Amino acid sequence: MSPVVTYHNQDMKQPRKQREVCPEYDQVSRSNSNGSRSVHWQSAEESTPLIQRSLSTPRPSDPPPNKRERYVYTYKILAGSTPLELRISVEPASGQPTPGKYTLRLTMKCNGIERVMCEPTVLRLSVDPRNLDFVVFVYPGKSSIPVGSLYSLRVWIRANGVEHRVFSDDELWVGKDLDFYSINGASIMILRNVDNRSQLYHGSVPINSVPAGSSHRIRIWTKSLVNTSSTEPSTLPFQDSYIFQRIHKNDVFKIGAHLDFEKMSTKATMGFAVGSVQTVVMSSPPPPPPLSSSASRSTFSDEKTQKGYI
């Protein structure tokens, strides 16, 4: 079925009718100052007015149905000469920006390496989560080894003229071109092997322990090359610059070889084996009962939930 196109012009005494083939649109209307053109055709299969269908279509500003939202705030800061990028994720429990429970998470990105900072914090917000104001800062920590590598991090949220601290970390170990060889008595482990899964390092120095040589302190740092810009030439172009981040610490690593337990102390009494080893045959234990939804839910978020409202 083809529409009838009618042209109206003030200079023409009689309208001119012309038939043309066009797609089957529900309704098209266009006008200008010199004249007007109208095309009208109604489908036999669908006669719903265009205005009714447009009202049922979600507005572009509305989130799609069944889609959850979260809001990410990004802050940049300098820790000494090391640039850091901190991201605060605000995720509503309902998935929509409505008053209620929100989970805040903090991550840090430095020289292409991103990692989680602090534990998540749960708040109850009655303000718009898309217009929050945070205060983010770092300051030098206590004496550190190597020098200039320890900072304290604080993140506060400001709402209705009141500030609330949401994240705190006194163990932010990061620095640029750190001198690890200046650490007294330290053994820098040497990379021995690299495969698709892991890297193998050799080296360790024991500390005072009982028995001797059984306790060790371990520190693991990442080392990433700084990508210098071509517009900022360095005075020594052949000298690379690196950023280090400490990612693991262990002060109670117990291991040793050929340890002399007999010389530990005159007060120690050694045990002795009695007879040979015994084999005990047991039936297979029954499978554990399934956890209920309430039992399987982590209680950490409830412990971190702040009292009151923001």
CSV table of C-alpha atoms in Angstrom, one decimal:
chain,number,residue,atom,x,y,z
A,1,MET,CA,0.0,0.0,0.0
A,2,SER,CA,1.6,3.3,-1.1
A,3,PRO,CA,1.0,6.7,0.6
A,4,VAL,CA,-0.4,9.7,-1.2
A,5,VAL,CA,2.0,12.7,-1.1
A,6,THR,CA,0.4,16.1,-1.4
A,7,TYR,CA,2.5,19.3,-1.9
A,8,HIS,CA,1.0,22.7,-0.8
A,9,ASN,CA,2.5,25.9,-2.0
A,10,GLN,CA,1.2,29.5,-1.9
A,11,ASP,CA,2.2,30.2,-5.5
A,12,MET,CA,0.3,27.3,-6.9
A,13,LYS,CA,-3.4,27.7,-7.5
A,14,GLN,CA,-4.2,24.0,-7.5
A,15,PRO,CA,-2.5,21.2,-5.5
A,16,ARG,CA,-0.5,18.7,-7.4
A,17,LYS,CA,-0.9,15.0,-6.6
A,18,GLN,CA,1.9,12.6,-7.1
A,19,ARG,CA,2.2,9.0,-6.1
A,20,GLU,CA,5.5,7.7,-4.9
A,21,VAL,CA,6.8,4.5,-3.3
A,22,CYS,CA,8.3,4.9,0.2
A,23,PRO,CA,8.9,2.6,3.2
A,24,GLU,CA,6.0,1.7,5.4
A,25,TYR,CA,6.4,4.2,8.2
A,26,ASP,CA,3.7,4.7,10.8
A,27,GLN,CA,3.7,8.4,10.5
A,28,VAL,CA,6.1,11.1,9.2
A,29,SER,CA,5.4,14.8,9.5
A,30,ARG,CA,7.7,17.7,8.4
A,31,SER,CA,7.1,21.4,7.7
A,32,ASN,CA,8.9,24.6,6.9
A,33,SER,CA,8.2,28.2,6.2
A,34,ASN,CA,7.9,27.9,2.4
A,35,GLY,CA,5.4,25.1,2.4
A,36,SER,CA,4.5,21.8,4.1
A,37,ARG,CA,4.8,18.2,3.2
A,38,SER,CA,2.8,15.5,5.0
A,39,VAL,CA,3.0,11.7,4.6
A,40,HIS,CA,0.4,9.5,6.3
A,41,TRP,CA,0.1,5.8,6.3
A,42,GLN,CA,-1.2,3.4,8.9
A,43,SER,CA,-0.3,-0.3,8.9
A,44,ALA,CA,-3.1,-2.8,9.0
A,45,GLU,CA,-1.1,-5.0,11.4
A,46,GLU,CA,-0.1,-2.3,13.9
A,47,SER,CA,-2.1,0.9,14.6
A,48,THR,CA,-0.5,2.0,18.0
A,49,PRO,CA,0.2,5.7,17.9
A,50,LEU,CA,3.9,6.7,17.9
A,51,ILE,CA,3.5,8.8,21.1
A,52,GLN,CA,2.4,5.7,23.1
A,53,ARG,CA,5.3,3.6,22.1
A,54,SER,CA,7.8,6.4,22.8
A,55,LEU,CA,6.5,6.6,26.4
A,56,SER,CA,7.1,2.9,27.0
A,57,THR,CA,10.8,3.3,25.8
A,58,PRO,CA,13.3,3.9,28.6
A,59,ARG,CA,14.8,7.4,28.6
A,60,PRO,CA,18.6,7.5,27.8
A,61,SER,CA,19.3,8.7,31.4
A,62,ASP,CA,17.6,5.8,33.0
A,63,PRO,CA,19.7,2.6,33.7
A,64,PRO,CA,18.7,-0.5,31.7
A,65,PRO,CA,16.6,-3.0,33.6
A,66,ASN,CA,18.4,-5.6,35.6
A,67,LYS,CA,21.6,-3.7,35.5
A,68,ARG,CA,23.6,-2.9,38.6
A,69,GLU,CA,25.6,0.3,39.0
A,70,ARG,CA,28.7,1.3,40.9
A,71,TYR,CA,30.5,4.6,41.0
A,72,VAL,CA,34.2,5.0,40.8
A,73,TYR,CA,36.1,8.1,42.0
A,74,THR,CA,39.7,8.6,40.9
A,75,TYR,CA,42.4,10.6,42.8
A,76,LYS,CA,46.0,11.2,41.9
A,77,ILE,CA,48.7,11.9,44.5
A,78,LEU,CA,52.5,12.0,44.9
A,79,ALA,CA,54.2,9.8,47.5
A,80,GLY,CA,57.6,11.5,47.5
A,81,SER,CA,58.5,11.3,43.8
A,82,THR,CA,56.3,8.3,43.1
A,83,PRO,CA,52.9,9.1,41.3
A,84,LEU,CA,50.0,7.1,42.6
A,85,GLU,CA,46.4,6.8,41.4
A,86,LEU,CA,43.8,5.8,43.9
A,87,ARG,CA,40.3,4.6,42.9
A,88,ILE,CA,37.4,4.5,45.3
A,89,SER,CA,34.5,2.2,44.2
A,90,VAL,CA,31.1,2.9,45.7
A,91,GLU,CA,28.7,0.0,45.1
A,92,PRO,CA,25.0,0.1,46.3
A,93,ALA,CA,23.6,-3.2,47.6
A,94,SER,CA,20.4,-2.5,45.6
A,95,GLY,CA,22.4,-1.8,42.4
A,96,GLN,CA,20.7,1.6,42.1
A,97,PRO,CA,21.5,5.1,43.5
A,98,THR,CA,19.0,4.9,46.3
A,99,PRO,CA,19.4,5.4,50.1
A,100,GLY,CA,20.7,2.2,51.8
A,101,LYS,CA,23.8,0.1,52.3
A,102,TYR,CA,26.9,0.8,50.1
A,103,THR,CA,30.2,-1.1,50.0
A,104,LEU,CA,33.3,1.1,49.5
A,105,ARG,CA,36.5,-0.5,48.0
A,106,LEU,CA,39.9,1.1,47.5
A,107,THR,CA,42.5,0.2,44.9
A,108,MET,CA,45.9,1.7,44.0
A,109,LYS,CA,47.5,1.9,40.6
A,110,CYS,CA,51.2,2.7,40.3
A,111,ASN,CA,53.3,2.5,37.2
A,112,GLY,CA,50.9,0.0,35.5
A,113,ILE,CA,50.5,-2.2,38.6
A,114,GLU,CA,47.1,-2.2,40.3
A,115,ARG,CA,46.4,-3.7,43.7
A,116,VAL,CA,43.7,-3.7,46.4
A,117,MET,CA,44.3,-1.5,49.4
A,118,CYS,CA,42.7,-1.9,52.8
A,119,GLU,CA,39.5,-3.9,53.6
A,120,PRO,CA,36.1,-3.0,52.2
A,121,THR,CA,34.0,-0.6,54.3
A,122,VAL,CA,30.2,-0.7,54.4
A,123,LEU,CA,28.2,2.5,55.0
A,124,ARG,CA,24.6,3.5,54.9
A,125,LEU,CA,24.2,6.5,52.7
A,126,SER,CA,21.2,8.8,52.4
A,127,VAL,CA,23.1,11.2,50.0
A,128,ASP,CA,23.5,10.9,46.3
A,129,PRO,CA,26.4,8.4,45.7
A,130,ARG,CA,27.2,10.1,42.4
A,131,ASN,CA,28.1,13.3,44.1
A,132,LEU,CA,30.4,12.3,46.9
A,133,ASP,CA,33.4,14.2,48.1
A,134,PHE,CA,36.6,12.4,49.4
A,135,VAL,CA,39.7,13.7,51.1
A,136,VAL,CA,42.8,11.6,50.1
A,137,PHE,CA,46.3,12.1,51.4
A,138,VAL,CA,49.5,10.4,52.3
A,139,TYR,CA,52.4,11.4,54.7
A,140,PRO,CA,55.8,9.8,55.4
A,141,GLY,CA,55.7,7.0,57.9
A,142,LYS,CA,58.2,6.1,60.6
A,143,SER,CA,61.8,5.1,59.8
A,144,SER,CA,61.9,2.7,57.0
A,145,ILE,CA,64.3,0.3,55.3
A,146,PRO,CA,65.2,1.2,52.7
A,147,VAL,CA,65.0,4.9,53.4
A,148,GLY,CA,62.0,6.9,52.0
A,149,SER,CA,59.9,3.8,51.2
A,150,LEU,CA,57.1,3.9,53.9
A,151,TYR,CA,54.0,6.1,53.9
A,152,SER,CA,50.7,6.3,55.7
A,153,LEU,CA,47.5,6.6,53.6
A,154,ARG,CA,44.2,8.1,54.7
A,155,VAL,CA,40.8,8.4,52.9
A,156,TRP,CA,37.9,10.5,54.4
A,157,ILE,CA,34.4,11.0,53.0
A,158,ARG,CA,32.8,14.4,53.5
A,159,ALA,CA,29.0,14.7,53.6
A,160,ASN,CA,26.7,17.4,55.0
A,161,GLY,CA,29.6,19.2,56.6
A,162,VAL,CA,30.9,16.2,58.4
A,163,GLU,CA,34.0,14.1,57.6
A,164,HIS,CA,34.2,10.3,58.2
A,165,ARG,CA,37.4,8.3,57.9
A,166,VAL,CA,36.7,5.2,55.7
A,167,PHE,CA,40.3,3.9,54.8
A,168,SER,CA,43.5,3.9,56.7
A,169,ASP,CA,46.8,2.1,56.0
A,170,ASP,CA,50.1,2.7,57.7
A,171,GLU,CA,51.9,0.1,55.6
A,172,LEU,CA,52.1,1.7,52.2
A,173,TRP,CA,55.6,0.7,51.0
A,174,VAL,CA,56.4,2.3,47.7
A,175,GLY,CA,59.3,4.3,46.3
A,176,LYS,CA,61.3,5.2,43.3
A,177,ASP,CA,64.9,4.0,42.7
A,178,LEU,CA,65.2,2.6,46.2
A,179,ASP,CA,68.7,1.5,47.4
A,180,PHE,CA,68.2,-2.0,48.7
A,181,TYR,CA,72.0,-2.7,48.7
A,182,SER,CA,72.3,-0.2,51.6
A,183,ILE,CA,70.4,-2.4,53.9
A,184,ASN,CA,72.8,-3.9,56.5
A,185,GLY,CA,72.9,-7.6,56.6
A,186,ALA,CA,70.3,-8.1,53.9
A,187,SER,CA,70.6,-10.9,51.3
A,188,ILE,CA,69.1,-9.9,47.9
A,189,MET,CA,67.7,-13.0,46.4
A,190,ILE,CA,68.8,-13.9,42.9
A,191,LEU,CA,66.3,-14.8,40.2
A,192,ARG,CA,67.1,-18.4,39.1
A,193,ASN,CA,64.2,-19.5,37.0
A,194,VAL,CA,61.1,-18.0,35.3
A,195,ASP,CA,58.2,-20.0,33.8
A,196,ASN,CA,54.6,-19.3,32.8
A,197,ARG,CA,53.4,-19.7,36.4
A,198,SER,CA,56.1,-18.5,38.8
A,199,GLN,CA,59.6,-17.0,39.3
A,200,LEU,CA,62.2,-18.8,41.4
A,201,TYR,CA,64.6,-16.9,43.7
A,202,HIS,CA,67.5,-18.1,45.8
A,203,GLY,CA,68.9,-16.5,48.9
A,204,SER,CA,68.1,-16.0,52.6
A,205,VAL,CA,69.7,-14.7,55.8
A,206,PRO,CA,68.6,-16.1,59.2
A,207,ILE,CA,68.1,-13.9,62.2
A,208,ASN,CA,68.7,-14.7,65.9
A,209,SER,CA,66.5,-17.7,66.6
A,210,VAL,CA,66.2,-20.9,68.6
A,211,PRO,CA,67.5,-23.2,67.2
A,212,ALA,CA,70.0,-21.2,65.4
A,213,GLY,CA,69.3,-20.6,61.8
A,214,SER,CA,65.6,-21.5,61.9
A,215,SER,CA,63.9,-18.0,61.6
A,216,HIS,CA,63.9,-15.7,58.7
A,217,ARG,CA,62.4,-12.3,57.7
A,218,ILE,CA,61.1,-12.1,54.1
A,219,ARG,CA,60.2,-9.1,52.1
A,220,ILE,CA,58.9,-9.2,48.5
A,221,TRP,CA,58.9,-6.1,46.3
A,222,THR,CA,57.8,-5.6,42.8
A,223,LYS,CA,60.1,-3.8,40.4
A,224,SER,CA,58.7,-2.0,37.3
A,225,LEU,CA,60.5,0.1,34.8
A,226,VAL,CA,59.4,3.8,34.6
A,227,ASN,CA,58.3,4.7,31.0
A,228,THR,CA,59.9,8.1,30.5
A,229,SER,CA,58.3,10.5,28.0
A,230,SER,CA,60.2,11.4,24.9
A,231,THR,CA,59.4,15.1,25.7
A,232,GLU,CA,61.3,14.8,29.0
A,233,PRO,CA,64.9,13.8,28.2
A,234,SER,CA,66.9,12.7,31.2
A,235,THR,CA,70.5,13.8,31.9
A,236,LEU,CA,71.5,10.2,31.7
A,237,PRO,CA,69.5,8.5,29.0
A,238,PHE,CA,71.3,5.2,29.4
A,239,GLN,CA,70.2,4.9,33.1
A,240,ASP,CA,66.8,3.3,33.8
A,241,SER,CA,64.5,4.3,36.6
A,242,TYR,CA,62.4,1.9,38.6
A,243,ILE,CA,59.5,2.0,41.0
A,244,PHE,CA,59.3,-0.5,43.8
A,245,GLN,CA,56.2,-1.7,45.7
A,246,ARG,CA,56.3,-4.0,48.7
A,247,ILE,CA,53.6,-6.7,48.4
A,248,HIS,CA,54.5,-9.3,51.0
A,249,LYS,CA,56.0,-9.5,54.5
A,250,ASN,CA,56.8,-12.4,56.8
A,251,ASP,CA,58.7,-12.1,60.1
A,252,VAL,CA,58.0,-15.7,61.3
A,253,PHE,CA,59.2,-17.8,58.4
A,254,LYS,CA,60.6,-20.9,60.1
A,255,ILE,CA,62.8,-23.2,58.1
A,256,GLY,CA,66.3,-24.5,58.3
A,257,ALA,CA,68.8,-27.2,57.3
A,258,HIS,CA,70.7,-29.5,59.7
A,259,LEU,CA,69.3,-27.6,62.7
A,260,ASP,CA,70.9,-28.6,66.1
A,261,PHE,CA,68.0,-29.0,68.4
A,262,GLU,CA,70.2,-30.6,71.1
A,263,LYS,CA,72.0,-27.3,71.7
A,264,MET,CA,68.9,-25.1,72.1
A,265,SER,CA,68.9,-24.8,75.8
A,266,THR,CA,69.8,-26.7,78.9
A,267,LYS,CA,66.2,-26.3,80.1
A,268,ALA,CA,64.7,-28.0,77.1
A,269,THR,CA,63.7,-31.6,77.5
A,270,MET,CA,63.6,-33.7,74.3
A,271,GLY,CA,60.9,-36.3,73.5
A,272,PHE,CA,61.7,-39.7,72.1
A,273,ALA,CA,59.8,-42.1,69.8
A,274,VAL,CA,58.0,-45.1,71.3
A,275,GLY,CA,57.7,-48.1,69.1
A,276,SER,CA,57.0,-48.0,65.4
A,277,VAL,CA,54.4,-46.2,63.5
A,278,GLN,CA,50.8,-47.4,63.8
A,279,THR,CA,48.3,-47.5,60.9
A,280,VAL,CA,44.7,-46.7,61.8
A,281,VAL,CA,41.9,-47.7,59.3
A,282,MET,CA,38.9,-45.4,59.3
A,283,SER,CA,35.7,-45.3,57.4
A,284,SER,CA,35.1,-42.5,54.9
A,285,PRO,CA,33.5,-39.5,56.7
A,286,PRO,CA,30.1,-38.5,55.6
A,287,PRO,CA,29.9,-35.4,53.4
A,288,PRO,CA,29.4,-32.1,55.3
A,289,PRO,CA,25.9,-30.7,55.4
A,290,PRO,CA,25.2,-27.9,52.9
A,291,LEU,CA,25.6,-24.5,54.4
A,292,SER,CA,22.5,-22.3,54.8
A,293,SER,CA,22.4,-18.9,53.2
A,294,SER,CA,22.8,-17.2,56.5
A,295,ALA,CA,25.8,-19.4,57.6
A,296,SER,CA,27.6,-19.0,54.3
A,297,ARG,CA,27.4,-15.3,54.3
A,298,SER,CA,30.5,-13.6,55.4
A,299,THR,CA,30.3,-11.7,58.7
A,300,PHE,CA,33.1,-9.4,57.8
A,301,SER,CA,30.9,-6.8,56.2
A,302,ASP,CA,28.7,-6.7,59.3
A,303,GLU,CA,31.7,-6.1,61.5
A,304,LYS,CA,32.9,-3.3,59.2
A,305,THR,CA,29.5,-1.6,59.0
A,306,GLN,CA,29.6,1.9,60.3
A,307,LYS,CA,27.0,2.9,62.9
A,308,GLY,CA,24.7,5.7,61.9
A,309,TYR,CA,23.9,7.2,58.5
A,310,ILE,CA,25.6,9.6,56.1
